[in-house]
Tab-separated table of C-alpha atoms in Angstrom:
chain	number	residue	atom	x	y	z
A	9	MET	CA	-0.467	8.392	-7.324
A	10	ALA	CA	-3.314	8.400	-5.623
A	11	CYS	CA	-4.901	9.854	-8.683
A	12	LEU	CA	-3.841	6.986	-11.089
A	13	VAL	CA	-5.206	4.506	-8.713
A	14	SER	CA	-8.644	6.353	-8.515
A	15	ASP	CA	-8.876	6.069	-12.634
A	16	LEU	CA	-7.552	2.509	-12.808
A	17	GLN	CA	-10.735	1.949	-10.172
A	18	LYS	CA	-12.828	3.372	-12.601
A	19	LYS	CA	-11.856	1.572	-15.589
A	20	PHE	CA	-11.342	-1.886	-13.659
A	21	PRO	CA	-13.825	-1.373	-10.777
A	22	PHE	CA	-13.346	-5.006	-9.578
A	23	VAL	CA	-9.756	-5.129	-9.261
A	24	PRO	CA	-8.785	-4.328	-5.510
A	25	VAL	CA	-6.167	-2.044	-4.786
A	26	GLN	CA	-4.468	-1.110	-1.535
A	27	LEU	CA	-2.185	1.659	-1.551
A	28	TYR	CA	0.330	2.451	1.311
A	29	SER	CA	2.517	5.231	1.748
A	30	GLY	CA	6.035	5.311	3.664
A	31	ASN	CA	9.699	6.476	3.259
A	32	SER	CA	11.958	4.782	0.674
A	33	HIS	CA	13.254	2.196	3.438
A	34	GLN	CA	9.756	1.207	4.701
A	35	VAL	CA	8.008	0.529	0.939
A	36	LEU	CA	11.141	-1.473	0.073
A	37	ASP	CA	10.806	-3.485	3.271
A	38	GLN	CA	7.002	-4.095	2.798
A	39	LEU	CA	7.887	-5.116	-0.717
A	40	LEU	CA	10.874	-7.457	0.218
A	41	HIS	CA	8.567	-9.133	2.753
A	42	TYR	CA	5.832	-9.943	0.700
A	43	ASN	CA	3.568	-7.359	2.289
A	44	SER	CA	3.122	-5.572	-0.915
A	45	ASP	CA	2.997	-6.368	-4.843
A	46	ILE	CA	4.883	-3.241	-6.349
A	47	ALA	CA	6.773	-0.301	-5.194
A	48	PHE	CA	7.293	3.478	-6.458
A	49	VAL	CA	10.339	4.661	-4.718
A	50	VAL	CA	12.400	8.154	-5.272
A	51	LYS	CA	15.985	7.034	-4.612
A	52	GLU	CA	19.195	7.730	-6.427
A	53	GLU	CA	21.561	5.182	-4.738
A	54	TRP	CA	20.829	1.382	-4.482
A	55	ASN	CA	22.239	-1.439	-2.853
A	56	GLU	CA	19.069	-3.888	-2.804
A	57	PRO	CA	20.410	-6.923	-5.039
A	58	ASP	CA	16.778	-8.454	-5.001
A	59	ILE	CA	14.907	-5.448	-6.385
A	60	LYS	CA	14.035	-5.329	-10.009
A	61	LEU	CA	13.956	-1.344	-11.358
A	62	HIS	CA	12.269	0.405	-13.888
A	63	HIS	CA	12.800	4.249	-14.199
A	64	LEU	CA	9.684	5.949	-14.739
A	65	MET	CA	10.868	9.620	-14.938
A	66	ASP	CA	12.948	12.027	-13.339
A	67	ILE	CA	10.417	14.714	-10.912
A	68	ASP	CA	11.422	18.117	-9.457
A	69	PHE	CA	11.457	18.952	-5.877
A	70	TRP	CA	10.250	22.445	-4.696
A	71	PHE	CA	11.229	24.265	-1.313
A	72	ILE	CA	7.763	25.273	-0.436
A	73	VAL	CA	6.749	27.448	2.376
A	74	PRO	CA	3.435	28.823	3.675
A	75	ALA	CA	1.357	31.289	1.292
A	76	GLY	CA	2.216	34.929	1.955
A	77	HIS	CA	5.684	33.847	3.683
A	78	LYS	CA	8.322	36.331	3.303
A	79	TYR	CA	10.227	33.975	1.021
A	80	ASP	CA	7.427	33.125	-1.163
A	81	GLY	CA	7.787	34.073	-4.889
A	82	LYS	CA	11.600	35.039	-4.237
A	83	GLU	CA	14.932	33.607	-4.733
A	84	VAL	CA	17.308	33.260	-1.668
A	85	LEU	CA	20.596	31.211	-0.636
A	86	LEU	CA	20.254	28.078	0.927
A	87	GLY	CA	21.215	29.207	4.426
A	88	ASP	CA	18.077	31.616	4.323
A	89	VAL	CA	16.048	28.810	3.976
A	90	MET	CA	17.687	26.598	6.247
A	91	ALA	CA	17.365	29.281	8.869
A	92	GLU	CA	13.708	29.031	8.640
A	93	PRO	CA	11.548	26.569	11.019
A	94	PHE	CA	12.398	23.274	8.708
A	95	LEU	CA	10.283	20.238	8.352
A	96	PHE	CA	11.901	16.727	8.359
A	97	ARG	CA	11.007	13.654	7.047
A	98	GLU	CA	11.461	10.777	9.302
A	99	GLU	CA	14.795	8.909	9.496
A	100	GLY	CA	14.609	6.506	6.361
A	101	SER	CA	13.457	9.263	4.210
A	102	SER	CA	15.517	9.813	1.266
A	103	THR	CA	14.239	13.316	0.886
A	104	ARG	CA	15.966	14.385	4.337
A	105	GLU	CA	19.215	12.241	3.242
A	106	ILE	CA	19.011	14.978	0.231
A	107	LEU	CA	18.582	17.940	2.327
A	108	PHE	CA	21.599	16.929	4.752
A	109	SER	CA	23.797	16.567	1.805
A	110	LEU	CA	23.267	19.760	0.350
A	111	CYS	CA	23.889	21.311	3.404
A	112	ARG	CA	27.024	19.385	3.813
A	113	VAL	CA	28.095	20.521	0.368
A	114	HIS	CA	27.249	24.267	0.175
A	115	ARG	CA	28.624	24.350	3.810
A	116	VAL	CA	25.589	25.274	5.443
A	117	PRO	CA	24.666	24.561	9.026
A	118	ILE	CA	22.395	21.499	9.339
A	119	PRO	CA	19.455	22.717	11.400
A	120	ASN	CA	18.190	21.104	14.533
A	121	VAL	CA	15.213	18.697	13.619
A	122	GLY	CA	12.327	20.381	15.145
A	123	LEU	CA	9.068	19.129	13.991
A	124	GLN	CA	9.320	15.623	12.390
A	125	PHE	CA	6.895	14.023	10.279
A	126	HIS	CA	6.101	10.366	9.225
A	127	GLY	CA	4.486	10.882	5.746
A	128	LEU	CA	4.470	13.257	3.001
A	129	ASN	CA	1.236	14.701	3.025
A	130	GLU	CA	1.297	15.442	7.019
A	131	SER	CA	4.594	17.133	6.468
A	132	ILE	CA	2.707	19.589	3.635
A	133	ARG	CA	-0.583	19.957	5.928
A	134	SER	CA	1.557	21.569	8.156
A	135	VAL	CA	2.909	24.049	5.259
A	136	MET	CA	-0.408	24.688	4.385
A	137	ALA	CA	-1.406	25.331	8.059
A	138	GLY	CA	1.069	27.952	8.172
A	139	TYR	CA	4.416	26.460	9.927
A	140	GLY	CA	7.547	25.339	8.469
A	141	THR	CA	9.331	25.162	5.371
A	142	MET	CA	10.062	21.742	3.679
A	143	LEU	CA	11.312	19.910	0.584
A	144	ALA	CA	8.926	18.454	-1.395
A	145	PRO	CA	7.923	16.946	-4.879
A	146	ALA	CA	6.513	19.245	-7.448
A	147	LEU	CA	3.946	16.540	-8.792
A	148	ALA	CA	2.371	16.549	-5.003
A	149	VAL	CA	2.158	20.495	-4.651
A	150	ASN	CA	1.485	22.092	-8.031
A	151	ASP	CA	-2.139	22.084	-7.682
A	152	LEU	CA	-1.510	23.955	-4.391
A	153	LEU	CA	0.380	26.573	-5.784
A	154	LYS	CA	-2.103	26.817	-8.215
A	155	ARG	CA	-4.595	27.848	-5.744
A	156	LYS	CA	-2.088	29.556	-3.724
A	157	GLU	CA	-2.116	27.178	-0.671
A	158	VAL	CA	1.486	27.267	-0.251
A	159	GLY	CA	3.892	29.373	-1.886
A	160	ARG	CA	7.267	28.198	-3.292
A	161	VAL	CA	10.933	29.698	-2.708
A	162	LYS	CA	13.534	29.645	-5.629
A	163	VAL	CA	17.029	28.513	-4.000
A	164	LYS	CA	19.862	30.120	-5.525
A	165	SER	CA	22.051	27.726	-7.767
A	166	ILE	CA	19.963	24.817	-6.533
A	167	ASP	CA	17.952	22.620	-8.957
A	168	ILE	CA	16.622	19.401	-7.626
A	169	ARG	CA	15.487	16.389	-9.894
A	170	ARG	CA	15.205	13.052	-8.688
A	171	PRO	CA	14.244	9.730	-10.238
A	172	ILE	CA	11.424	7.589	-9.776
A	173	TYR	CA	11.130	3.841	-9.896
A	174	LEU	CA	8.804	1.355	-10.172
A	175	CYS	CA	10.307	-1.858	-8.303
A	176	SER	CA	9.431	-5.392	-8.087
A	177	ARG	CA	10.928	-8.478	-6.369
A	178	LYS	CA	13.427	-9.930	-9.269
A	179	HIS	CA	12.783	-13.433	-8.338
A	180	ASP	CA	9.210	-13.407	-8.781
A	181	THR	CA	7.990	-16.008	-11.569
A	182	GLU	CA	4.333	-15.942	-11.207
A	183	SER	CA	2.700	-12.771	-13.253
A	184	ASN	CA	-0.473	-11.495	-12.246
A	185	PHE	CA	-2.702	-10.252	-15.079
A	186	HIS	CA	-4.033	-7.475	-12.727
A	187	LEU	CA	-0.694	-6.392	-11.660
A	188	ASN	CA	0.570	-6.437	-14.987
A	189	GLN	CA	-2.429	-4.042	-15.986
A	190	PHE	CA	-1.921	-1.666	-13.319
A	191	THR	CA	2.149	-1.358	-14.026
A	192	ALA	CA	1.267	-1.039	-17.517
A	193	TYR	CA	-0.958	1.730	-17.127
A	194	VAL	CA	1.033	3.531	-14.618
A	195	ARG	CA	4.090	3.614	-16.900
A	196	GLU	CA	1.751	5.446	-19.553
A	197	ASN	CA	-0.113	7.746	-17.487
A	198	VAL	CA	2.582	8.811	-14.848
A	199	ILE	CA	4.603	9.900	-17.627
A	200	ARG	CA	1.589	11.860	-19.618
A	201	LYS	CA	0.775	13.831	-16.002
A	202	ALA	CA	4.561	14.743	-15.443
A	203	THR	CA	4.656	16.253	-18.898
A	204	THR	CA	1.116	17.999	-18.772
A	205	THR	CA	2.473	19.387	-15.581
A	206	ALA	CA	6.022	20.247	-16.599
A	207	ASN	CA	4.118	22.262	-19.262
A	208	GLN	CA	2.200	24.308	-16.635
A	209	ASP	CA	4.964	24.954	-14.394
A	210	SER	CA	6.205	27.970	-16.688
A	211	THR	CA	3.743	29.943	-13.855
A	212	TYR	CA	6.289	29.138	-10.825
A	213	GLN	CA	9.672	29.989	-12.652
A	214	TYR	CA	11.557	32.857	-11.948
């Protein structure tokens, strides 16, 4: 998302844009309390009647490990991955809930929560520094994999694809010209970027 905002600022340098990141609960709370204009949320289940949803695409989520880790480039069982030091997002993160659900479905013990990070980028940086395993969106780590700054581990019989939504307040009546420009730009370019990334992913398939 940051790269799309950067491109937009180059095209429309006088349009102010502030970018805030957080878990799904936090960003929706910001939206509903008029602290933000739109939100981008990865989430499967919705119980927010005041939110208008526009499905942008589905994105892959990958298990990543430090570069050179014993599981880097290999296929293992979920129990093997979860037995490693695992980095969890904070409570309120839908990715955290997905992990717990996977453990329950596959009857794998939920590991003790050790290090817990508030934010995706902080978690990824910890893996880059050599500590921990995590579940991360492919779009966020694809370039790091190409540069071999992190490694990827394939988990047997598990492929995770999650929907990303552009969210706005359902009852907003005023139309903001700049906001409409931004959302139109995102809808067009986020799909183009995802398609480009998907076409390059064959390097990391097993």
